[in-house]
PDB file of C-alpha atoms and ligand atoms in Angstrom:
ATOM      1  CA  UNK A   1     -67.520 138.817  69.961  1.00 42.00           C
ATOM      2  CA  UNK A   2     -69.698 138.154  66.799  1.00 41.00           C
ATOM      3  CA  UNK A   3     -72.646 139.879  66.407  1.00 46.00           C
ATOM      4  CA  UNK A   4     -75.778 137.939  66.270  1.00 44.00           C
ATOM      5  CA  UNK A   5     -78.189 139.985  63.610  1.00 39.00           C
ATOM      6  CA  UNK A   6     -81.745 139.041  63.871  1.00 42.00           C
ATOM      7  CA  UNK A   7     -84.803 139.520  61.990  1.00 40.00           C
ATOM      8  CA  UNK A   8     -85.669 142.987  60.351  1.00 37.00           C
ATOM      9  CA  UNK A   9     -88.446 144.504  62.434  1.00 35.00           C
ATOM     10  CA  UNK A  10     -90.821 145.264  59.484  1.00 37.00           C
ATOM     11  CA  UNK A  11     -91.060 144.718  56.220  1.00 38.00           C
ATOM     12  CA  UNK A  12     -88.475 146.156  53.806  1.00 38.00           C
ATOM     13  CA  UNK A  13     -90.539 149.908  52.362  1.00 32.00           C
ATOM     14  CA  UNK A  14     -89.293 148.937  49.036  1.00 35.00           C
ATOM     15  CA  UNK A  15     -91.296 146.109  49.266  1.00 38.00           C
ATOM     16  CA  UNK A  16     -94.521 147.540  51.239  1.00 36.00           C
ATOM     17  CA  UNK A  17     -94.587 149.552  48.232  1.00 35.00           C
ATOM     18  CA  UNK A  18     -94.515 147.418  45.817  1.00 37.00           C
ATOM     19  CA  UNK A  19     -97.662 147.312  45.095  1.00 36.00           C
ATOM     20  CA  UNK A  20    -100.555 148.587  42.745  1.00 36.00           C
ATOM     21  CA  UNK A  21    -103.051 151.082  45.041  1.00 35.00           C
ATOM     22  CA  UNK A  22    -106.360 148.954  46.149  1.00 34.00           C
ATOM     23  CA  UNK A  23    -109.330 148.928  43.287  1.00 33.00           C
ATOM     24  CA  UNK A  24    -111.469 150.845  45.611  1.00 34.00           C
ATOM     25  CA  UNK A  25    -113.579 148.011  45.947  1.00 37.00           C
ATOM     26  CA  UNK A  26    -115.422 148.285  49.096  1.00 38.00           C
ATOM     27  CA  UNK A  27    -114.472 145.852  51.807  1.00 38.00           C
ATOM     28  CA  UNK A  28    -116.565 142.503  51.386  1.00 40.00           C
ATOM     29  CA  UNK A  29    -118.926 142.422  54.310  1.00 38.00           C
ATOM     30  CA  UNK A  30    -121.377 138.990  54.486  1.00 41.00           C
ATOM     31  CA  UNK A  31    -121.040 135.708  54.367  1.00 53.00           C
ATOM     32  CA  UNK A  32    -117.433 135.166  55.433  1.00 64.00           C
ATOM     33  CA  UNK A  33    -116.234 137.777  57.817  1.00 58.00           C
ATOM     34  CA  UNK A  34    -113.553 139.986  56.676  1.00 61.00           C
ATOM     35  CA  UNK A  35    -110.657 141.469  59.115  1.00 58.00           C
ATOM     36  CA  UNK A  36    -109.342 145.163  57.731  1.00 51.00           C
ATOM     37  CA  UNK A  37    -105.351 145.171  57.486  1.00 53.00           C
ATOM     38  CA  UNK A  38    -104.139 148.465  58.110  1.00 45.00           C
ATOM     39  CA  UNK A  39    -103.562 150.323  54.574  1.00 44.00           C
ATOM     40  CA  UNK A  40     -99.664 150.109  53.735  1.00 39.00           C
ATOM     41  CA  UNK A  41     -98.286 153.592  51.797  1.00 36.00           C
ATOM     42  CA  UNK A  42     -99.852 154.388  48.978  1.00 35.00           C
ATOM     43  CA  UNK A  43     -96.777 154.960  46.341  1.00 34.00           C
ATOM     44  CA  UNK A  44     -96.056 152.886  43.207  1.00 34.00           C
ATOM     45  CA  UNK A  45     -92.478 151.332  42.529  1.00 34.00           C
ATOM     46  CA  UNK A  46     -90.616 149.439  40.136  1.00 34.00           C
ATOM     47  CA  UNK A  47     -90.954 145.439  39.871  1.00 36.00           C
ATOM     48  CA  UNK A  48     -87.484 145.196  39.803  1.00 36.00           C
ATOM     49  CA  UNK A  49     -87.376 146.757  43.418  1.00 35.00           C
ATOM     50  CA  UNK A  50     -88.835 143.715  45.011  1.00 38.00           C
ATOM     51  CA  UNK A  51     -86.094 142.860  47.331  1.00 41.00           C
ATOM     52  CA  UNK A  52     -86.230 141.662  51.006  1.00 39.00           C
ATOM     53  CA  UNK A  53     -85.049 144.170  54.013  1.00 40.00           C
ATOM     54  CA  UNK A  54     -81.595 143.780  53.980  1.00 43.00           C
ATOM     55  CA  UNK A  55     -80.234 145.334  57.489  1.00 42.00           C
ATOM     56  CA  UNK A  56     -81.582 143.269  60.060  1.00 42.00           C
ATOM     57  CA  UNK A  57     -81.265 145.156  63.710  1.00 38.00           C
ATOM     58  CA  UNK A  58     -79.258 142.749  66.022  1.00 36.00           C
ATOM     59  CA  UNK A  59     -81.916 141.735  68.634  1.00 38.00           C
ATOM     60  CA  UNK A  60     -81.180 138.806  70.842  1.00 32.00           C
ATOM     61  CA  UNK A  61     -82.761 136.074  70.868  1.00 39.00           C
ATOM     62  CA  UNK A  62     -82.139 134.453  67.198  1.00 51.00           C
ATOM     63  CA  UNK A  63     -78.912 133.263  66.169  1.00 50.00           C
ATOM     64  CA  UNK A  64     -79.667 133.254  61.784  1.00 58.00           C
ATOM     65  CA  UNK A  65     -79.553 136.491  59.482  1.00 72.00           C
ATOM     66  CA  UNK A  66     -82.978 135.468  57.735  1.00 88.00           C
ATOM     67  CA  UNK A  67     -81.943 137.370  54.760  1.00 93.00           C
ATOM     68  CA  UNK A  68     -79.745 135.703  53.835  1.00 94.00           C
ATOM     69  CA  UNK A  69     -81.137 132.083  54.847  1.00 95.00           C
ATOM     70  CA  UNK A  70     -84.111 133.504  52.913  1.00 96.00           C
ATOM     71  CA  UNK A  71     -81.788 133.783  49.719  1.00 96.00           C
ATOM     72  CA  UNK A  72     -80.356 130.550  49.803  1.00 97.00           C
ATOM     73  CA  UNK A  73     -83.709 128.940  49.964  1.00 98.00           C
ATOM     74  CA  UNK A  74     -84.606 131.438  46.476  1.00 98.00           C
ATOM     75  CA  UNK A  75     -81.876 129.708  45.091  1.00 98.00           C
ATOM     76  CA  UNK A  76     -82.951 126.191  45.862  1.00 98.00           C
ATOM     77  CA  UNK A  77     -86.076 126.692  44.783  1.00 98.00           C
ATOM     78  CA  UNK A  78     -84.649 127.971  41.070  1.00 98.00           C
ATOM     79  CA  UNK A  79     -82.271 125.434  41.136  1.00 98.00           C
ATOM     80  CA  UNK A  80     -85.584 122.734  41.414  1.00 97.00           C
ATOM     81  CA  UNK A  81     -86.870 124.429  38.391  1.00 97.00           C
ATOM     82  CA  UNK A  82     -88.945 127.635  39.414  1.00 98.00           C
ATOM     83  CA  UNK A  83     -87.975 130.109  37.225  1.00 96.00           C
ATOM     84  CA  UNK A  84     -90.584 132.778  36.941  1.00 96.00           C
ATOM     85  CA  UNK A  85     -88.797 136.028  38.491  1.00 96.00           C
ATOM     86  CA  UNK A  86     -91.831 137.674  40.208  1.00 96.00           C
ATOM     87  CA  UNK A  87     -92.587 134.374  42.077  1.00 97.00           C
ATOM     88  CA  UNK A  88     -88.793 133.879  43.329  1.00 98.00           C
ATOM     89  CA  UNK A  89     -88.754 137.855  44.134  1.00 97.00           C
ATOM     90  CA  UNK A  90     -91.923 137.204  46.410  1.00 98.00           C
ATOM     91  CA  UNK A  91     -90.465 134.219  47.916  1.00 98.00           C
ATOM     92  CA  UNK A  92     -87.316 136.451  48.410  1.00 98.00           C
ATOM     93  CA  UNK A  93     -89.390 139.434  49.935  1.00 97.00           C
ATOM     94  CA  UNK A  94     -91.608 137.704  52.480  1.00 98.00           C
ATOM     95  CA  UNK A  95     -90.078 136.565  55.973  1.00 97.00           C
ATOM     96  CA  UNK A  96     -91.424 132.749  56.357  1.00 97.00           C
ATOM     97  CA  UNK A  97     -90.290 132.571  60.033  1.00 96.00           C
ATOM     98  CA  UNK A  98     -92.660 135.355  60.995  1.00 96.00           C
ATOM     99  CA  UNK A  99     -95.351 132.529  60.443  1.00 98.00           C
ATOM    100  CA  UNK A 100     -93.912 129.698  62.235  1.00 97.00           C
ATOM    101  CA  UNK A 101     -93.655 129.099  66.640  1.00 96.00           C
ATOM    102  CA  UNK A 102     -90.681 130.654  67.821  1.00 95.00           C
ATOM    103  CA  UNK A 103     -89.319 126.679  68.278  1.00 96.00           C
ATOM    104  CA  UNK A 104     -89.284 126.196  64.931  1.00 96.00           C
ATOM    105  CA  UNK A 105     -87.817 129.304  63.574  1.00 95.00           C
ATOM    106  CA  UNK A 106     -84.390 127.445  62.596  1.00 94.00           C
ATOM    107  CA  UNK A 107     -86.378 125.572  60.378  1.00 96.00           C
ATOM    108  CA  UNK A 108     -88.569 128.217  58.679  1.00 97.00           C
ATOM    109  CA  UNK A 109     -86.426 128.177  55.283  1.00 97.00           C
ATOM    110  CA  UNK A 110     -86.328 124.538  55.109  1.00 96.00           C
ATOM    111  CA  UNK A 111     -88.421 123.106  52.417  1.00 96.00           C
ATOM    112  CA  UNK A 112     -90.938 121.213  54.840  1.00 97.00           C
ATOM    113  CA  UNK A 113     -94.114 121.787  56.017  1.00 96.00           C
ATOM    114  CA  UNK A 114     -94.485 122.951  59.594  1.00 97.00           C
ATOM    115  CA  UNK A 115     -97.214 122.863  62.149  1.00 97.00           C
ATOM    116  CA  UNK A 116     -99.431 126.055  63.240  1.00 98.00           C
ATOM    117  CA  UNK A 117    -100.974 124.793  65.352  1.00 97.00           C
ATOM    118  CA  UNK A 118    -104.864 122.961  65.562  1.00 97.00           C
ATOM    119  CA  UNK A 119    -103.291 120.388  63.351  1.00 97.00           C
ATOM    120  CA  UNK A 120    -102.512 122.103  60.408  1.00 98.00           C
ATOM    121  CA  UNK A 121     -99.696 123.066  58.408  1.00 97.00           C
ATOM    122  CA  UNK A 122     -97.919 125.697  56.590  1.00 97.00           C
ATOM    123  CA  UNK A 123     -97.037 124.275  53.264  1.00 95.00           C
ATOM    124  CA  UNK A 124     -93.618 123.123  51.903  1.00 97.00           C
ATOM    125  CA  UNK A 125     -91.778 126.960  50.212  1.00 98.00           C
ATOM    126  CA  UNK A 126     -91.267 124.052  47.079  1.00 98.00           C
ATOM    127  CA  UNK A 127     -94.716 123.456  47.201  1.00 98.00           C
ATOM    128  CA  UNK A 128     -95.853 127.183  47.695  1.00 98.00           C
ATOM    129  CA  UNK A 129     -93.807 128.815  44.081  1.00 98.00           C
ATOM    130  CA  UNK A 130     -94.567 125.291  42.335  1.00 98.00           C
ATOM    131  CA  UNK A 131     -98.366 126.593  42.841  1.00 98.00           C
ATOM    132  CA  UNK A 132     -98.276 129.853  42.379  1.00 98.00           C
ATOM    133  CA  UNK A 133     -95.759 129.662  39.227  1.00 97.00           C
ATOM    134  CA  UNK A 134     -98.987 127.868  37.640  1.00 97.00           C
ATOM    135  CA  UNK A 135    -101.370 130.279  38.739  1.00 97.00           C
ATOM    136  CA  UNK A 136     -99.548 133.031  37.093  1.00 95.00           C
ATOM    137  CA  UNK A 137     -98.399 130.853  34.149  1.00 91.00           C
ATOM    138  CA  UNK A 138    -102.435 131.323  32.920  1.00 82.00           C
ATOM    139  CA  UNK A 139    -101.115 135.194  32.459  1.00 68.00           C
ATOM    140  CA  UNK A 140     -99.040 134.216  29.673  1.00 60.00           C
ATOM    141  CA  UNK A 141     -99.648 136.741  27.031  1.00 56.00           C
ATOM    142  CA  UNK A 142    -100.981 139.401  29.589  1.00 57.00           C
ATOM    143  CA  UNK A 143     -98.049 140.888  31.334  1.00 56.00           C
ATOM    144  CA  UNK A 144    -100.291 142.783  33.387  1.00 65.00           C
ATOM    145  CA  UNK A 145    -100.003 141.417  37.438  1.00 79.00           C
ATOM    146  CA  UNK A 146    -102.436 138.470  38.311  1.00 93.00           C
ATOM    147  CA  UNK A 147    -105.959 140.500  39.262  1.00 96.00           C
ATOM    148  CA  UNK A 148    -107.953 139.253  42.139  1.00 97.00           C
ATOM    149  CA  UNK A 149    -107.007 135.885  43.871  1.00 98.00           C
ATOM    150  CA  UNK A 150    -108.830 133.696  46.258  1.00 98.00           C
ATOM    151  CA  UNK A 151    -107.316 131.549  48.223  1.00 99.00           C
ATOM    152  CA  UNK A 152    -108.645 128.987  50.525  1.00 98.00           C
ATOM    153  CA  UNK A 153    -107.181 128.085  53.780  1.00 98.00           C
ATOM    154  CA  UNK A 154    -105.402 130.722  55.115  1.00 98.00           C
ATOM    155  CA  UNK A 155    -103.627 128.837  57.714  1.00 98.00           C
ATOM    156  CA  UNK A 156    -100.924 130.933  59.072  1.00 98.00           C
ATOM    157  CA  UNK A 157    -101.390 133.657  56.573  1.00 98.00           C
ATOM    158  CA  UNK A 158     -97.633 132.847  54.316  1.00 98.00           C
ATOM    159  CA  UNK A 159     -99.150 132.109  51.170  1.00 98.00           C
ATOM    160  CA  UNK A 160    -101.281 134.683  51.402  1.00 98.00           C
ATOM    161  CA  UNK A 161     -98.709 137.344  52.297  1.00 98.00           C
ATOM    162  CA  UNK A 162     -96.304 136.046  48.840  1.00 98.00           C
ATOM    163  CA  UNK A 163     -99.622 135.995  47.062  1.00 98.00           C
ATOM    164  CA  UNK A 164    -100.544 139.481  47.949  1.00 98.00           C
ATOM    165  CA  UNK A 165     -97.159 140.744  45.867  1.00 97.00           C
ATOM    166  CA  UNK A 166     -98.187 138.619  42.751  1.00 97.00           C
ATOM    167  CA  UNK A 167    -101.566 139.845  42.664  1.00 97.00           C
ATOM    168  CA  UNK A 168    -103.848 142.909  42.824  1.00 97.00           C
ATOM    169  CA  UNK A 169    -106.386 141.383  45.503  1.00 98.00           C
ATOM    170  CA  UNK A 170    -106.030 138.686  47.495  1.00 98.00           C
ATOM    171  CA  UNK A 171    -109.291 137.122  49.496  1.00 98.00           C
ATOM    172  CA  UNK A 172    -107.931 134.272  51.613  1.00 98.00           C
ATOM    173  CA  UNK A 173    -110.784 132.079  53.922  1.00 98.00           C
ATOM    174  CA  UNK A 174    -109.835 130.034  57.012  1.00 98.00           C
ATOM    175  CA  UNK A 175    -112.479 128.331  58.395  1.00 98.00           C
ATOM    176  CA  UNK A 176    -110.624 127.351  61.958  1.00 98.00           C
ATOM    177  CA  UNK A 177    -111.044 131.066  63.780  1.00 98.00           C
ATOM    178  CA  UNK A 178    -108.112 130.334  65.562  1.00 98.00           C
ATOM    179  CA  UNK A 179    -106.075 130.256  62.505  1.00 98.00           C
ATOM    180  CA  UNK A 180    -107.820 133.164  60.698  1.00 98.00           C
ATOM    181  CA  UNK A 181    -107.029 135.517  64.164  1.00 98.00           C
ATOM    182  CA  UNK A 182    -103.372 134.084  64.026  1.00 98.00           C
ATOM    183  CA  UNK A 183    -103.175 134.521  60.262  1.00 98.00           C
ATOM    184  CA  UNK A 184    -104.107 138.069  61.252  1.00 98.00           C
ATOM    185  CA  UNK A 185    -101.772 138.994  64.221  1.00 98.00           C
ATOM    186  CA  UNK A 186     -99.124 137.288  61.885  1.00 98.00           C
ATOM    187  CA  UNK A 187     -99.904 139.584  58.809  1.00 98.00           C
ATOM    188  CA  UNK A 188    -100.509 143.138  60.606  1.00 98.00           C
ATOM    189  CA  UNK A 189     -97.015 144.257  60.855  1.00 97.00           C
ATOM    190  CA  UNK A 190     -96.195 143.125  56.790  1.00 97.00           C
ATOM    191  CA  UNK A 191     -99.902 146.379  56.486  1.00 97.00           C
ATOM    192  CA  UNK A 192    -100.378 144.373  52.896  1.00 98.00           C
ATOM    193  CA  UNK A 193    -103.299 146.645  51.986  1.00 98.00           C
ATOM    194  CA  UNK A 194    -104.494 144.371  48.997  1.00 98.00           C
ATOM    195  CA  UNK A 195    -104.983 141.418  51.204  1.00 98.00           C
ATOM    196  CA  UNK A 196    -108.437 140.713  52.957  1.00 98.00           C
ATOM    197  CA  UNK A 197    -108.620 137.574  55.583  1.00 98.00           C
ATOM    198  CA  UNK A 198    -112.070 136.270  55.754  1.00 98.00           C
ATOM    199  CA  UNK A 199    -113.430 133.691  58.288  1.00 98.00           C
ATOM    200  CA  UNK A 200    -115.744 131.170  56.694  1.00 98.00           C
ATOM    201  CA  UNK A 201    -116.207 128.111  54.885  1.00 98.00           C
ATOM    202  CA  UNK A 202    -114.073 128.132  51.818  1.00 98.00           C
ATOM    203  CA  UNK A 203    -115.926 125.091  49.949  1.00 98.00           C
ATOM    204  CA  UNK A 204    -118.713 127.906  48.535  1.00 98.00           C
ATOM    205  CA  UNK A 205    -115.714 130.325  47.797  1.00 98.00           C
ATOM    206  CA  UNK A 206    -116.342 133.769  48.268  1.00 98.00           C
ATOM    207  CA  UNK A 207    -119.088 135.289  45.718  1.00 98.00           C
ATOM    208  CA  UNK A 208    -118.607 138.812  46.354  1.00 97.00           C
ATOM    209  CA  UNK A 209    -114.841 138.919  44.974  1.00 97.00           C
ATOM    210  CA  UNK A 210    -115.838 137.246  42.112  1.00 98.00           C
ATOM    211  CA  UNK A 211    -115.052 136.045  39.139  1.00 98.00           C
ATOM    212  CA  UNK A 212    -111.505 135.378  40.406  1.00 98.00           C
ATOM    213  CA  UNK A 213    -108.539 135.379  37.842  1.00 97.00           C
ATOM    214  CA  UNK A 214    -107.056 133.062  39.989  1.00 98.00           C
ATOM    215  CA  UNK A 215    -108.062 130.729  42.767  1.00 98.00           C
ATOM    216  CA  UNK A 216    -105.213 128.816  45.062  1.00 98.00           C
ATOM    217  CA  UNK A 217    -106.532 126.346  47.456  1.00 98.00           C
ATOM    218  CA  UNK A 218    -104.227 125.157  50.090  1.00 98.00           C
ATOM    219  CA  UNK A 219    -106.281 122.034  51.429  1.00 98.00           C
ATOM    220  CA  UNK A 220    -107.284 119.000  49.504  1.00 97.00           C
ATOM    221  CA  UNK A 221    -110.697 117.713  49.015  1.00 96.00           C
ATOM    222  CA  UNK A 222    -112.523 115.030  46.824  1.00 95.00           C
ATOM    223  CA  UNK A 223    -113.369 117.080  44.170  1.00 95.00           C
ATOM    224  CA  UNK A 224    -112.905 120.971  43.305  1.00 97.00           C
ATOM    225  CA  UNK A 225    -116.201 122.555  44.973  1.00 98.00           C
ATOM    226  CA  UNK A 226    -118.778 123.714  41.531  1.00 98.00           C
ATOM    227  CA  UNK A 227    -118.795 127.477  43.642  1.00 98.00           C
ATOM    228  CA  UNK A 228    -114.963 127.732  42.819  1.00 98.00           C
ATOM    229  CA  UNK A 229    -115.432 126.977  39.124  1.00 98.00           C
ATOM    230  CA  UNK A 230    -118.273 129.640  38.950  1.00 98.00           C
ATOM    231  CA  UNK A 231    -116.477 132.088  40.719  1.00 98.00           C
ATOM    232  CA  UNK A 232    -113.822 131.850  38.470  1.00 98.00           C
ATOM    233  CA  UNK A 233    -113.221 133.868  35.552  1.00 97.00           C
ATOM    234  CA  UNK A 234    -113.160 133.172  32.066  1.00 96.00           C
ATOM    235  CA  UNK A 235    -109.383 132.961  31.622  1.00 94.00           C
ATOM    236  CA  UNK A 236    -108.934 132.598  34.907  1.00 96.00           C
ATOM    237  CA  UNK A 237    -107.285 128.976  36.170  1.00 97.00           C
ATOM    238  CA  UNK A 238    -107.715 127.240  39.339  1.00 98.00           C
ATOM    239  CA  UNK A 239    -104.521 125.422  41.334  1.00 98.00           C
ATOM    240  CA  UNK A 240    -105.447 122.928  44.060  1.00 98.00           C
ATOM    241  CA  UNK A 241    -104.816 119.715  45.429  1.00 98.00           C
ATOM    242  CA  UNK A 242    -107.235 117.176  44.981  1.00 98.00           C
ATOM    243  CA  UNK A 243    -107.647 113.439  46.259  1.00 96.00           C
ATOM    244  CA  UNK A 244    -106.680 110.710  43.499  1.00 94.00           C
ATOM    245  CA  UNK A 245    -108.028 107.572  42.770  1.00 85.00           C
ATOM    246  CA  UNK A 246    -104.383 105.860  43.823  1.00 79.00           C
ATOM    247  CA  UNK A 247    -103.679 104.897  47.585  1.00 81.00           C
ATOM    248  CA  UNK A 248    -106.358 106.233  49.623  1.00 82.00           C
ATOM    249  CA  UNK A 249    -105.979 109.607  50.563  1.00 82.00           C
ATOM    250  CA  UNK A 250    -103.156 110.144  47.979  1.00 95.00           C
ATOM    251  CA  UNK A 251    -103.249 114.204  46.361  1.00 97.00           C
ATOM    252  CA  UNK A 252    -102.864 115.311  43.342  1.00 97.00           C
ATOM    253  CA  UNK A 253    -102.197 119.472  41.844  1.00 98.00           C
ATOM    254  CA  UNK A 254    -105.198 120.016  39.633  1.00 98.00           C
ATOM    255  CA  UNK A 255    -104.718 122.640  37.206  1.00 98.00           C
ATOM    256  CA  UNK A 256    -108.271 123.745  35.876  1.00 98.00           C
ATOM    257  CA  UNK A 257    -108.641 126.828  33.251  1.00 97.00           C
ATOM    258  CA  UNK A 258    -112.006 127.969  32.450  1.00 96.00           C
ATOM    259  CA  UNK A 259    -112.099 128.930  28.835  1.00 95.00           C
ATOM    260  CA  UNK A 260    -115.120 130.505  26.706  1.00 95.00           C
ATOM    261  CA  UNK A 261    -115.411 126.698  25.578  1.00 96.00           C
ATOM    262  CA  UNK A 262    -115.305 125.474  28.881  1.00 95.00           C
ATOM    263  CA  UNK A 263    -113.385 124.245  31.675  1.00 97.00           C
ATOM    264  CA  UNK A 264    -109.627 122.009  30.700  1.00 97.00           C
ATOM    265  CA  UNK A 265    -108.274 119.969  33.427  1.00 97.00           C
ATOM    266  CA  UNK A 266    -104.669 118.929  34.200  1.00 97.00           C
ATOM    267  CA  UNK A 267    -103.242 116.326  36.687  1.00 97.00           C
ATOM    268  CA  UNK A 268     -99.824 116.999  37.718  1.00 97.00           C
ATOM    269  CA  UNK A 269     -97.644 115.766  40.433  1.00 97.00           C
ATOM    270  CA  UNK A 270     -98.136 113.799  43.881  1.00 96.00           C
ATOM    271  CA  UNK A 271     -98.488 116.349  46.638  1.00 97.00           C
ATOM    272  CA  UNK A 272     -99.610 116.289  50.267  1.00 95.00           C
ATOM    273  CA  UNK A 273    -102.132 118.974  51.687  1.00 96.00           C
ATOM    274  CA  UNK A 274    -104.370 119.046  54.593  1.00 96.00           C
ATOM    275  CA  UNK A 275    -107.623 117.707  54.186  1.00 96.00           C
ATOM    276  CA  UNK A 276    -110.591 120.348  52.704  1.00 98.00           C
ATOM    277  CA  UNK A 277    -113.539 120.236  55.187  1.00 98.00           C
ATOM    278  CA  UNK A 278    -116.891 121.638  55.331  1.00 97.00           C
ATOM    279  CA  UNK A 279    -118.619 124.431  58.157  1.00 98.00           C
ATOM    280  CA  UNK A 280    -116.150 126.403  60.320  1.00 98.00           C
ATOM    281  CA  UNK A 281    -114.728 126.023  63.560  1.00 98.00           C
TER     282      UNK A 281
HETATM  283  N1  SAH B   1    -101.523 128.198  53.183  1.00 96.90           N
HETATM  284  C1  SAH B   1    -101.269 128.030  53.899  1.00 96.90           C
HETATM  285  C2  SAH B   1    -101.908 126.908  54.553  1.00 96.90           C
HETATM  286  C3  SAH B   1    -102.755 125.802  55.241  1.00 96.90           C
HETATM  287  S1  SAH B   1    -103.041 124.628  55.762  1.00 96.90           S
HETATM  288  C4  SAH B   1     -99.739 128.415  54.840  1.00 96.90           C
HETATM  289  O1  SAH B   1     -99.424 129.467  54.545  1.00 96.90           O
HETATM  290  O2  SAH B   1    -100.135 128.629  56.331  1.00 96.90           O
HETATM  291  C5  SAH B   1    -104.368 124.573  54.878  1.00 96.90           C
HETATM  292  C6  SAH B   1    -105.774 125.243  56.022  1.00 96.90           C
HETATM  293  O3  SAH B   1    -106.388 125.018  54.933  1.00 96.90           O
HETATM  294  C7  SAH B   1    -105.969 124.806  57.145  1.00 96.90           C
HETATM  295  O4  SAH B   1    -105.393 126.114  58.082  1.00 96.90           O
HETATM  296  C8  SAH B   1    -107.402 124.765  56.780  1.00 96.90           C
HETATM  297  O5  SAH B   1    -108.285 124.667  58.283  1.00 96.90           O
HETATM  298  C9  SAH B   1    -107.718 125.145  55.812  1.00 96.90           C
HETATM  299  N2  SAH B   1    -108.867 124.541  55.312  1.00 96.90           N
HETATM  300  C10 SAH B   1    -109.614 123.489  54.952  1.00 96.90           C
HETATM  301  N3  SAH B   1    -110.602 123.780  54.447  1.00 96.90           N
HETATM  302  C11 SAH B   1    -111.246 124.529  54.186  1.00 96.90           C
HETATM  303  C12 SAH B   1    -112.588 125.362  53.782  1.00 96.90           C
HETATM  304  N4  SAH B   1    -113.295 124.469  53.097  1.00 96.90           N
HETATM  305  N5  SAH B   1    -112.192 126.897  53.920  1.00 96.90           N
HETATM  306  C13 SAH B   1    -111.420 127.199  54.604  1.00 96.90           C
HETATM  307  N6  SAH B   1    -110.202 127.221  54.760  1.00 96.90           N
HETATM  308  C14 SAH B   1    -110.315 125.556  54.811  1.00 96.90           C
END
């Protein structure tokens, strides 16, 4: 009889260990409400050891070997032009199926956005990897890993998890309490000690973690809030969808680099993100 392997019960330890230790910053306490995730083992490992868990334990209910499907997804991302090995490694390591409802698990590795509740969506892997690659490109000439990053729009926590493998510290803000809680539940088993979940309005950024080497938004507004630019470090990069002048509601990716001389903005391809909203709910 055909065995039906399924997803590993937890993240491979080589992955969980493949991050620098926390920098010892005190946990943020005001404005947005931080959620403490449990600490991961504090042992360093070489970057080349990023890999997905490869020994699924048999468990009834899922007819999919997630590591093989995820590798296919990574190959497709590479074929679409994503070339950053760190980004591809992180996309191959984080199990996207853990972040979607069980009814959608079979679509988890397709290049499609999927509903995560409260009218929001998990972003397409193609767009997540594209934005992360753009964020990392700002580090050219500086081979060290990305420093502190602010993410606006935690959603189900998927992109935050990928980001946590690429940056030293990640602060991720969500304005909907239900999704903030869902992300915390989704992320708990991954034990990503450098990922800090915050409940609050990301339009005002998160000044306590500033300055950021990178800021990434998963929701698109009419303009980039000034607070984000203010909280970006000189030499840092912001990647966000913004509403463009074209068809109503049309959006494009904006890359904003902050230099000692000022900001440089570049508009890239069209994208479709949920709207950036103010306040919490
Ligand atoms: N990166 C997420 C994508 C979530 S969709 C993932 O991997 O699942 C974008 C999210 O942005 C939504 O959950 C929405 O509630 C949130 N959002 C919109 N405006 C926001 C704001 N001002 N502050 C924080 N989150 C916001």
